[in-house]
Amino acid sequence: MKRRQFLAWSLCAFPFMANALTVDYREDKPQAWKASTINEAAMALYGREKFSTIQKSTEVELIVPTGIVKDREEIPVTIRASMKAKTVALFQDVNPESLVAVFHVHEESIIDYELNIRMAFKGTVFAVVEGMDERLYYSRAYVDILTMSCMA
């Protein structure tokens, strides 16, 4: 096969291969996305048995802005972990749906995610990392948001 034909076929096949390798948590675990509390969402995502192994870890670092956040629409959140992991999940306890994001991680990946989230009011943000040892590790941080009763 000629090189150009090989490249053309490879580019055509890539979207199908990428779709086969991804995990769609919205289809696999829909109850986790509808849960209103962190415990319900984590149990729906990981199961009761695995959720019973959750423990606080210094290897999981959750960085949120200190002080009062003025823009509730864009709150920067950074998740870092120095362990090998399978999944990384982000939860919050303010909005109606508790689960914010789930990342399926390769065991050799570097866990260093930065994303912006929305929160209606001040509350707590949790990062849960599923280690290669099938245990859950978490870190949490409090986010204080400026709430104004009158914007006139």
Coordinates of C-alpha atoms in Angstrom, one line a residue:
M1 CA 0.0 0.0 0.0
K2 CA 1.3 3.4 -0.8
R3 CA 2.1 5.8 2.0
R4 CA -0.6 8.4 1.1
Q5 CA -3.3 5.7 0.9
F6 CA -2.1 4.4 4.3
L7 CA -2.3 7.8 5.8
A8 CA -5.8 8.5 4.3
W9 CA -7.1 5.2 5.7
S10 CA -5.5 5.9 9.1
L11 CA -7.2 9.3 9.3
C12 CA -10.5 7.8 8.4
A13 CA -10.3 5.1 11.0
F14 CA -9.1 7.3 13.9
P15 CA -12.5 8.6 15.0
F16 CA -13.9 5.1 15.2
M17 CA -10.9 3.8 17.2
A18 CA -11.0 6.8 19.5
N19 CA -14.7 6.3 20.2
A20 CA -14.0 2.6 21.0
L21 CA -11.4 3.5 23.5
T22 CA -13.4 6.1 25.5
V23 CA -15.7 5.5 28.4
D24 CA -19.0 7.3 28.4
Y25 CA -20.0 7.6 32.1
R26 CA -23.3 9.4 31.2
E27 CA -24.5 6.2 29.5
D28 CA -22.8 3.6 31.8
K29 CA -23.8 5.3 35.1
P30 CA -26.7 7.7 34.6
Q31 CA -27.7 7.7 38.3
A32 CA -24.3 9.3 39.3
W33 CA -25.1 12.4 37.2
K34 CA -28.6 12.7 38.7
A35 CA -27.6 12.4 42.4
S36 CA -27.9 15.5 44.5
T37 CA -25.4 14.6 47.3
I38 CA -21.8 13.7 47.1
N39 CA -22.3 10.3 48.8
E40 CA -25.1 9.3 46.5
A41 CA -23.1 10.3 43.4
A42 CA -19.9 8.6 44.5
M43 CA -21.8 5.4 45.4
A44 CA -23.5 5.4 42.0
L45 CA -20.2 6.0 40.2
Y46 CA -18.0 3.6 42.2
G47 CA -20.3 1.2 44.0
R48 CA -20.9 0.7 47.7
E49 CA -18.0 -1.7 48.3
K50 CA -15.4 0.6 46.7
F51 CA -16.9 3.7 48.3
S52 CA -16.3 2.1 51.7
T53 CA -12.5 2.3 51.0
I54 CA -12.4 6.1 50.6
Q55 CA -9.8 7.9 52.6
K56 CA -8.1 11.3 52.7
S57 CA -4.8 11.5 51.0
T58 CA -1.9 14.0 50.9
E59 CA -1.0 12.7 47.4
V60 CA -4.2 14.2 46.0
E61 CA -4.0 18.0 45.7
L62 CA -7.0 20.2 45.0
I63 CA -6.3 23.8 44.4
V64 CA -9.1 26.4 44.4
P65 CA -8.9 30.2 44.8
T66 CA -8.4 31.4 48.4
G67 CA -10.5 34.2 49.7
I68 CA -13.7 35.3 48.2
V69 CA -14.4 34.4 44.5
K70 CA -16.2 37.3 42.7
D71 CA -17.2 35.4 39.5
R72 CA -19.3 32.4 40.3
E73 CA -19.5 31.4 36.6
E74 CA -15.7 30.7 36.3
I75 CA -14.1 29.2 39.4
P76 CA -10.7 27.8 38.5
V77 CA -10.0 24.3 40.0
T78 CA -6.8 22.4 39.7
I79 CA -6.5 18.6 40.5
R80 CA -3.1 17.0 40.9
A81 CA -2.1 13.6 42.1
S82 CA 1.2 11.9 42.5
M83 CA -0.2 8.4 42.4
K84 CA -1.1 6.1 39.5
A85 CA -4.8 6.1 39.0
K86 CA -7.7 4.7 37.0
T87 CA -10.2 7.6 37.3
V88 CA -10.4 11.1 38.7
A89 CA -13.8 12.5 39.7
L90 CA -14.8 16.0 40.7
F91 CA -17.8 16.6 43.0
Q92 CA -19.3 19.7 44.6
D93 CA -22.0 20.0 47.2
V94 CA -23.9 23.2 46.1
N95 CA -25.5 22.7 42.7
P96 CA -28.5 20.3 42.2
E97 CA -26.3 17.7 40.5
S98 CA -23.2 16.8 42.6
L99 CA -20.9 15.2 40.0
V100 CA -19.0 17.7 37.9
A101 CA -16.6 15.6 35.8
V102 CA -15.0 12.2 35.5
F103 CA -11.7 11.5 33.8
H104 CA -10.7 8.0 32.8
V105 CA -6.9 8.0 33.2
H106 CA -4.2 5.7 31.8
E107 CA -1.9 4.3 34.5
E108 CA 1.1 6.1 33.1
S109 CA -0.7 9.5 32.8
I110 CA 0.3 12.5 34.7
I111 CA -2.7 13.8 36.7
D112 CA -2.7 17.6 36.4
Y113 CA -6.1 18.9 35.4
E114 CA -7.1 22.6 35.3
L115 CA -10.8 23.4 34.6
N116 CA -13.3 26.1 35.4
I117 CA -16.6 25.2 37.2
R118 CA -19.8 27.0 38.2
M119 CA -21.2 27.1 41.7
A120 CA -24.4 28.8 42.7
F121 CA -23.3 29.4 46.3
K122 CA -20.3 28.9 48.5
G123 CA -19.5 25.3 49.3
T124 CA -17.1 22.4 49.2
V125 CA -15.3 20.9 46.2
F126 CA -14.1 17.2 46.4
A127 CA -11.6 15.5 44.1
V128 CA -11.7 11.7 44.3
V129 CA -9.0 9.6 42.7
E130 CA -9.4 5.8 42.2
G131 CA -6.0 4.3 42.6
M132 CA -4.6 1.3 40.9
D133 CA -5.1 -0.6 44.2
E134 CA -8.9 -0.3 43.8
R135 CA -9.1 2.2 46.7
L136 CA -10.5 5.7 46.6
Y137 CA -8.5 8.8 47.8
Y138 CA -9.9 12.3 48.2
S139 CA -9.1 15.8 48.9
R140 CA -11.5 18.7 49.5
A141 CA -11.4 22.4 49.5
Y142 CA -13.9 25.1 50.5
V143 CA -14.8 27.8 48.0
D144 CA -16.3 31.1 49.3
I145 CA -18.3 33.0 46.7
L146 CA -19.4 36.6 46.8
T147 CA -23.2 36.6 46.9
M148 CA -24.9 39.9 46.3
S149 CA -28.6 40.2 47.2
C150 CA -29.1 43.2 45.0
M151 CA -27.3 43.9 41.7
A152 CA -29.0 47.3 41.1

